[in-house]
PDB file of C-alpha atoms in Angstrom:
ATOM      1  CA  UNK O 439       0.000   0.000   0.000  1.00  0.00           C
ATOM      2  CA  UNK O 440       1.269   3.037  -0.921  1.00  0.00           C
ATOM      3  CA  UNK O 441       2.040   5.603   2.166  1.00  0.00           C
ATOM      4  CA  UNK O 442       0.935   8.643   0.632  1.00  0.00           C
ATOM      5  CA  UNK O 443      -2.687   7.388   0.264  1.00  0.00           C
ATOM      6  CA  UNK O 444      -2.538   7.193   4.269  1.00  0.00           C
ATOM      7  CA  UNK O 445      -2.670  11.095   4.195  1.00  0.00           C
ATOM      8  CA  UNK O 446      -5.439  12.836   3.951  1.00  0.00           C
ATOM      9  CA  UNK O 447      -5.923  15.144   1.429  1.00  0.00           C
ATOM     10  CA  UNK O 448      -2.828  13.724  -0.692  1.00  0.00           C
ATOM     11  CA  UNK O 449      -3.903  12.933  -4.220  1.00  0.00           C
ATOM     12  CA  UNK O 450      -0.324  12.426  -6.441  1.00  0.00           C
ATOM     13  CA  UNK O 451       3.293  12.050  -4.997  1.00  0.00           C
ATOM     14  CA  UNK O 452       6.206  12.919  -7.744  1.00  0.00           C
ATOM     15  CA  UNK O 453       9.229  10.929  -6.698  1.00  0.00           C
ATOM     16  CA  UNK O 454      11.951  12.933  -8.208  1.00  0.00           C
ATOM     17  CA  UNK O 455      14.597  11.193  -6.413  1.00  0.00           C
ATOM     18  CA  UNK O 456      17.996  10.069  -7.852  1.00  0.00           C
ATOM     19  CA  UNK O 457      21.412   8.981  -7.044  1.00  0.00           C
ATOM     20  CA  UNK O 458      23.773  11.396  -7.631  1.00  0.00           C
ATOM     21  CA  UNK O 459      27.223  11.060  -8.310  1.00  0.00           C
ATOM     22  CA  UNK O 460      30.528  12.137  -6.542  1.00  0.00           C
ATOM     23  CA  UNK O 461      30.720  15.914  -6.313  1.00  0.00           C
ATOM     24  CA  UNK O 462      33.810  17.403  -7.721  1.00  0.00           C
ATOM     25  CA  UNK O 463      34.719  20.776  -8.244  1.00  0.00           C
ATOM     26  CA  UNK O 464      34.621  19.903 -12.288  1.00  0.00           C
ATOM     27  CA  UNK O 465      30.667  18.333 -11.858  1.00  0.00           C
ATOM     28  CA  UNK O 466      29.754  21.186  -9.882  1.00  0.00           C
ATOM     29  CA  UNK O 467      31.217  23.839 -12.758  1.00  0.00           C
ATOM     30  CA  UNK O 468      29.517  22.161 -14.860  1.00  0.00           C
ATOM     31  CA  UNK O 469      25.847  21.532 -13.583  1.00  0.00           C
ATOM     32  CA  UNK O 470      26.172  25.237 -12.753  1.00  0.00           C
ATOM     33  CA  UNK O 471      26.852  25.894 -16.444  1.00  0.00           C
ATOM     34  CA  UNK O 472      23.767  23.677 -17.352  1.00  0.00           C
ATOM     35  CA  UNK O 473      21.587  25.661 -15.405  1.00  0.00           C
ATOM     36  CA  UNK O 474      22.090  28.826 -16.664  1.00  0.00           C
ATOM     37  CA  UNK O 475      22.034  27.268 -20.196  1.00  0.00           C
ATOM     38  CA  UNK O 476      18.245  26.108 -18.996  1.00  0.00           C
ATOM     39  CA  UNK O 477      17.598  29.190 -17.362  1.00  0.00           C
ATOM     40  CA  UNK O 478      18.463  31.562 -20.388  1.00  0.00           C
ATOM     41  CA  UNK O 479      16.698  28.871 -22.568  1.00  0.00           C
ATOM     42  CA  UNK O 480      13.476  29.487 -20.613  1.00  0.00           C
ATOM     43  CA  UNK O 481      13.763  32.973 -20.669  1.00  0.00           C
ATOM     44  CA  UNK O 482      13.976  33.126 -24.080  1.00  0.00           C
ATOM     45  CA  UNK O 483      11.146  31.100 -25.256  1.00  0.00           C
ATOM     46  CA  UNK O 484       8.044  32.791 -25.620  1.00  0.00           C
ATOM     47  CA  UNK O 485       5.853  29.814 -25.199  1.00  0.00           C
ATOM     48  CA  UNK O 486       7.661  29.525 -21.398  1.00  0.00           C
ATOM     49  CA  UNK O 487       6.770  32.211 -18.736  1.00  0.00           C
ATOM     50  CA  UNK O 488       9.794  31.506 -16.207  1.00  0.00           C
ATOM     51  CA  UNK O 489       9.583  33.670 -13.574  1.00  0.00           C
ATOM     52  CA  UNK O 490       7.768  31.351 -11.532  1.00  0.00           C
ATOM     53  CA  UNK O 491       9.732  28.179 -12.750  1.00  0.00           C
ATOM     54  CA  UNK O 492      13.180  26.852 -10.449  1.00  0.00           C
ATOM     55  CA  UNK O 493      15.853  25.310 -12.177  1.00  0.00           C
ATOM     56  CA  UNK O 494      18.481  22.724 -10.483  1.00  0.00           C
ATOM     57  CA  UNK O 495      20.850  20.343 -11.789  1.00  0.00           C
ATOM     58  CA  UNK O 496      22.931  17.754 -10.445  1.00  0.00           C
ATOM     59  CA  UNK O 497      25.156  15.722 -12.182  1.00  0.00           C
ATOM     60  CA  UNK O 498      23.338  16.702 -15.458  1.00  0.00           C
ATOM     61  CA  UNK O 499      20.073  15.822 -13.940  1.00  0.00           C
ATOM     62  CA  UNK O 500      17.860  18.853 -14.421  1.00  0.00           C
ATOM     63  CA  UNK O 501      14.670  19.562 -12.214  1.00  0.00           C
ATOM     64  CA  UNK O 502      12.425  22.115 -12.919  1.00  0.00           C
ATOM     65  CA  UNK O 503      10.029  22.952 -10.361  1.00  0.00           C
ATOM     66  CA  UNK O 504       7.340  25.899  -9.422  1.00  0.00           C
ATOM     67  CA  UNK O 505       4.635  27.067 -10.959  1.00  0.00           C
ATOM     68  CA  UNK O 506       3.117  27.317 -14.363  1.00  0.00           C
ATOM     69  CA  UNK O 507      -0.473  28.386 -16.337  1.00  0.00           C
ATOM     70  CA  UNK O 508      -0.953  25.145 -18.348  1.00  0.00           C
ATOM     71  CA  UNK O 509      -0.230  21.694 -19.555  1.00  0.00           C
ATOM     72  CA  UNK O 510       0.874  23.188 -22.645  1.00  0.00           C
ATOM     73  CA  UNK O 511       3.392  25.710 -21.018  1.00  0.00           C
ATOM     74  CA  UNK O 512       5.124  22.737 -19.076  1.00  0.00           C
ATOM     75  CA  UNK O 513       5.429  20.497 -21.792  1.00  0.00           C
ATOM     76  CA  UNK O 514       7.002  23.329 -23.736  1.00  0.00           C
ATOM     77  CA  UNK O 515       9.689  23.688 -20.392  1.00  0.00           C
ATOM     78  CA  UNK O 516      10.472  20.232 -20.067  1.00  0.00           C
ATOM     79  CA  UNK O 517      11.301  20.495 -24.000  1.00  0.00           C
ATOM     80  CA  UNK O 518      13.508  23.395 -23.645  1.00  0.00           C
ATOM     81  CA  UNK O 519      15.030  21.876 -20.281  1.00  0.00           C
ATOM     82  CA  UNK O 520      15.892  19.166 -22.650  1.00  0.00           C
ATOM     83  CA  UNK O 521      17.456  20.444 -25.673  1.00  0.00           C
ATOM     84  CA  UNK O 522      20.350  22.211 -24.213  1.00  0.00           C
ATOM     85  CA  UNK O 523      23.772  20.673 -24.096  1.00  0.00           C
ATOM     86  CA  UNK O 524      24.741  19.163 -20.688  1.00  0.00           C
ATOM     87  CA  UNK O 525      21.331  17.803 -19.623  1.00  0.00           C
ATOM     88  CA  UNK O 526      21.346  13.939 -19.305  1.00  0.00           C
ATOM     89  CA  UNK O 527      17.538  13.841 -17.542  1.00  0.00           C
ATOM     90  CA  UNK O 528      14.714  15.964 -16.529  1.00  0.00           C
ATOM     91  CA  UNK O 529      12.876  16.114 -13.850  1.00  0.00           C
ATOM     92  CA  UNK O 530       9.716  17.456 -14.294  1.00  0.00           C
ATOM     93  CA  UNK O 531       8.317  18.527 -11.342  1.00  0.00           C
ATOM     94  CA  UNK O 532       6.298  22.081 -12.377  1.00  0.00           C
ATOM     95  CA  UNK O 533       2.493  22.115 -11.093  1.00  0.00           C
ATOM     96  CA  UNK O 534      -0.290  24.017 -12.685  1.00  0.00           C
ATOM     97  CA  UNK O 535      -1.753  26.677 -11.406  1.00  0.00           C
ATOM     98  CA  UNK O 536      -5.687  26.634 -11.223  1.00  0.00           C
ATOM     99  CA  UNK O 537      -7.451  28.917 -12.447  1.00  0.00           C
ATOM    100  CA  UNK O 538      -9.002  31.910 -10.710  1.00  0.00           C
TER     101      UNK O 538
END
């Protein structure tokens, strides 16, 4: 039986959880580079409103989390996450926003 169904209230539980590898001063340089590829990415895509959207990586493992207005607008994120050079995975942990 799954645990979260033992909460009330609790509908969905993303399990974005990974292994990560070693931290070096090297990975680190570059999952920093990696997110700020994503970030600028996001930014620039006018499909993708980012302000609200959080961008980590970790060991090339990219997860984007926060808030955004539709389906449509995190499918286009997880896209753009995805195309840029560096990212192995995503993690796509964004949550719509209902409306009103």
């Amino acid at each position: 039986m799954a645990v979260f169904r033992l909460v009330s209230g609790v509908k969905k539980v993303h399990n974005g959880l990974a292994i990560a590898p070693e931290n070096t001063v090297g990975s680190k340089l570059d999952d920093t580079v990696t997110t700020t590829k994503v970030k600028t990415a996001l930014m620039d895509d006018s499909d993708v409103k980012s302000g609200q959207i959080n961008v980590e990586t970790k060991g090339g493992v990219v997860a984007l989390s926060g808030f955004v207005t539709g389906e449509k607008m995190k499918r286009r994120a997880v896209e753009v996450a995805k195309a840029q050079s560096g990212v192995k995975h995503v993690v796509d942990a964004l949550v719509v926003k209902p409306a009103g």
